mmCIF file of C-alpha atoms in Angstrom:
data_model
loop_
_atom_site.group_PDB
_atom_site.id
_atom_site.type_symbol
_atom_site.label_atom_id
_atom_site.label_comp_id
_atom_site.label_asym_id
_atom_site.label_seq_id
_atom_site.Cartn_x
_atom_site.Cartn_y
_atom_site.Cartn_z
ATOM 1 C CA MET A 24 105.132 89.257 117.378
ATOM 2 C CA SER A 25 105.296 87.424 113.906
ATOM 3 C CA LEU A 26 107.567 85.130 111.996
ATOM 4 C CA ALA A 27 110.117 86.682 109.711
ATOM 5 C CA SER A 28 108.744 85.084 106.747
ATOM 6 C CA ALA A 29 105.117 85.871 107.626
ATOM 7 C CA GLY A 30 104.766 89.099 105.773
ATOM 8 C CA PRO A 31 106.636 91.863 103.819
ATOM 9 C CA ALA A 32 108.440 93.215 107.068
ATOM 10 C CA GLY A 33 110.287 90.106 106.972
ATOM 11 C CA GLY A 34 111.290 90.277 103.431
ATOM 12 C CA ALA A 35 109.099 87.337 102.303
ATOM 13 C CA SER A 36 105.947 87.374 100.150
ATOM 14 C CA GLY A 37 103.816 85.736 102.747
ATOM 15 C CA GLU A 38 103.223 82.740 100.633
ATOM 16 C CA LEU A 39 104.237 79.244 101.497
ATOM 17 C CA LYS A 40 106.195 77.670 98.743
ATOM 18 C CA HIS A 41 106.686 74.014 98.410
ATOM 19 C CA SER A 42 109.102 72.202 96.082
ATOM 20 C CA ALA A 43 109.230 68.252 95.730
ATOM 21 C CA LYS A 44 112.849 68.601 94.717
ATOM 22 C CA PRO A 45 114.252 68.218 98.326
ATOM 23 C CA TRP A 46 112.128 65.181 99.099
ATOM 24 C CA SER A 47 112.913 63.390 95.686
ATOM 25 C CA GLY A 48 116.563 64.281 96.159
ATOM 26 C CA ALA A 49 116.542 62.789 99.646
ATOM 27 C CA ALA A 50 114.821 59.694 98.262
ATOM 28 C CA GLY A 51 117.328 59.196 95.614
ATOM 29 C CA ALA A 52 120.271 59.495 98.386
ATOM 30 C CA ALA A 53 118.641 57.025 100.415
ATOM 31 C CA HIS A 54 118.347 54.731 97.435
ATOM 32 C CA ALA A 55 121.889 55.159 96.498
ATOM 33 C CA LEU A 56 122.962 54.539 100.038
ATOM 34 C CA GLN A 57 120.922 51.225 100.209
ATOM 35 C CA ARG A 58 122.522 50.075 97.024
ATOM 36 C CA ASP A 59 126.100 50.966 98.218
ATOM 37 C CA THR A 60 125.734 49.635 101.683
ATOM 38 C CA ALA A 61 124.848 46.231 99.981
ATOM 39 C CA THR A 62 127.695 46.453 97.722
ATOM 40 C CA ALA A 63 130.090 47.321 100.504
ATOM 41 C CA LYS A 64 128.778 44.463 102.796
ATOM 42 C CA THR A 65 129.252 42.012 99.880
ATOM 43 C CA LYS A 66 132.856 42.971 99.522
ATOM 44 C CA LEU A 67 133.587 43.064 103.012
ATOM 45 C CA THR A 68 132.301 39.554 103.631
ATOM 46 C CA SER A 69 134.180 38.323 100.425
ATOM 47 C CA ALA A 70 137.484 39.959 101.544
ATOM 48 C CA HIS A 71 137.145 38.058 104.849
ATOM 49 C CA THR A 72 136.406 34.495 103.115
ATOM 50 C CA GLY A 73 139.127 32.143 104.063
ATOM 51 C CA ALA A 74 140.824 34.438 106.603
ATOM 52 C CA GLN A 75 140.532 32.159 109.346
ATOM 53 C CA ALA A 76 142.271 29.415 107.608
ATOM 54 C CA GLY A 77 145.524 28.264 109.750
ATOM 55 C CA THR A 78 144.863 31.089 112.425
ATOM 56 C CA ALA A 79 143.325 29.021 114.872
ATOM 57 C CA GLY A 80 144.025 30.477 118.421
ATOM 58 C CA LEU A 81 145.148 33.913 117.331
ATOM 59 C CA ALA A 82 143.690 36.748 119.252
ATOM 60 C CA SER A 83 143.987 38.906 116.207
ATOM 61 C CA MET A 84 141.711 36.616 114.284
ATOM 62 C CA ALA A 85 139.055 36.773 116.972
ATOM 63 C CA ALA A 86 139.370 40.588 117.098
ATOM 64 C CA LEU A 87 138.942 40.598 113.314
ATOM 65 C CA THR A 88 135.893 38.286 113.292
ATOM 66 C CA SER A 89 134.241 40.462 115.973
ATOM 67 C CA VAL A 90 134.789 43.720 113.875
ATOM 68 C CA LEU A 91 133.583 42.078 110.828
ATOM 69 C CA ALA A 92 130.398 40.963 112.563
ATOM 70 C CA SER A 93 129.973 44.637 114.052
ATOM 71 C CA TRP A 94 130.491 46.142 110.523
ATOM 72 C CA GLU A 95 128.012 43.638 108.827
ATOM 73 C CA LYS A 96 125.310 44.617 111.490
ATOM 74 C CA ARG A 97 125.903 48.353 111.013
ATOM 75 C CA LEU A 98 125.835 48.088 107.264
ATOM 76 C CA THR A 99 122.693 45.804 107.418
ATOM 77 C CA ALA A 100 121.114 48.540 109.758
ATOM 78 C CA VAL A 101 121.809 51.395 107.235
ATOM 79 C CA HIS A 102 120.529 49.214 104.321
ATOM 80 C CA THR A 103 117.221 48.432 106.094
ATOM 81 C CA GLU A 104 116.751 52.127 107.228
ATOM 82 C CA CYS A 105 117.353 53.431 103.718
ATOM 83 C CA GLY A 106 115.005 50.894 102.334
ATOM 84 C CA ALA A 107 112.276 52.046 104.617
ATOM 85 C CA LEU A 108 112.958 55.617 104.073
ATOM 86 C CA GLU A 109 113.061 56.121 100.357
ATOM 87 C CA PRO A 110 109.348 55.217 99.518
ATOM 88 C CA VAL A 111 108.307 57.454 102.481
ATOM 89 C CA LEU A 112 110.401 60.405 101.115
ATOM 90 C CA ARG A 113 109.002 59.783 97.534
ATOM 91 C CA GLU A 114 105.450 59.646 98.915
ATOM 92 C CA THR A 115 105.731 62.848 100.749
ATOM 93 C CA ALA A 116 106.984 64.709 97.628
ATOM 94 C CA TRP A 117 104.077 63.236 95.813
ATOM 95 C CA ALA A 118 101.540 64.082 98.528
ATOM 96 C CA GLN A 119 102.454 67.410 99.175
ATOM 97 C CA GLY A 120 102.346 68.103 95.383
ATOM 98 C CA GLU A 121 98.661 66.742 95.300
ATOM 99 C CA VAL A 122 97.748 68.825 98.514
ATOM 100 C CA ASP A 123 99.193 71.967 96.793
ATOM 101 C CA ALA A 124 97.078 71.219 93.594
ATOM 102 C CA GLY A 125 93.937 70.436 95.607
ATOM 103 C CA VAL A 126 94.271 73.752 97.653
ATOM 104 C CA LYS A 127 94.799 75.649 94.583
ATOM 105 C CA SER A 128 91.803 74.260 93.036
ATOM 106 C CA ALA A 129 89.564 74.735 96.054
ATOM 107 C CA LEU A 130 90.689 78.309 96.262
ATOM 108 C CA ALA A 131 90.009 78.862 92.606
ATOM 109 C CA GLN A 132 86.268 78.813 93.137
ATOM 110 C CA TYR A 133 86.368 81.714 95.534
ATOM 111 C CA SER A 134 88.381 83.987 93.091
ATOM 112 C CA THR A 135 86.762 87.164 92.025
ATOM 113 C CA PRO A 136 86.964 88.146 88.144
ATOM 114 C CA SER A 137 89.467 90.341 87.096
ATOM 115 C CA GLY A 138 89.047 93.899 88.256
ATOM 116 C CA LYS A 139 86.110 93.061 90.570
ATOM 117 C CA GLY A 140 85.795 92.375 94.171
ATOM 118 C CA ARG A 141 87.558 93.941 97.067
#
């Protein structure tokens, strides 16, 4: 039994390939989402400023206040999560590149001169 990507039978070269692009792209998306949720929360809060004036006792105002609090909580959670993810994703992209370079360098010492060896 073997993995489809483990050798020529599976149509792959048998080499593990790494690219920082998906990790960096995900970090960029996390950054953009963090920025956009902060903007959305500011606009949402601003849009509700003064809405309670003259509505004392209305059930719809209580519901609106509850919905606003719920959305502010959700937007804050997304903002916080994206803020925590972005540096981790960027670090992962960098670290894997460093590991790749280190392994390549370490293996280079075992390379045989051209035309010699097995």
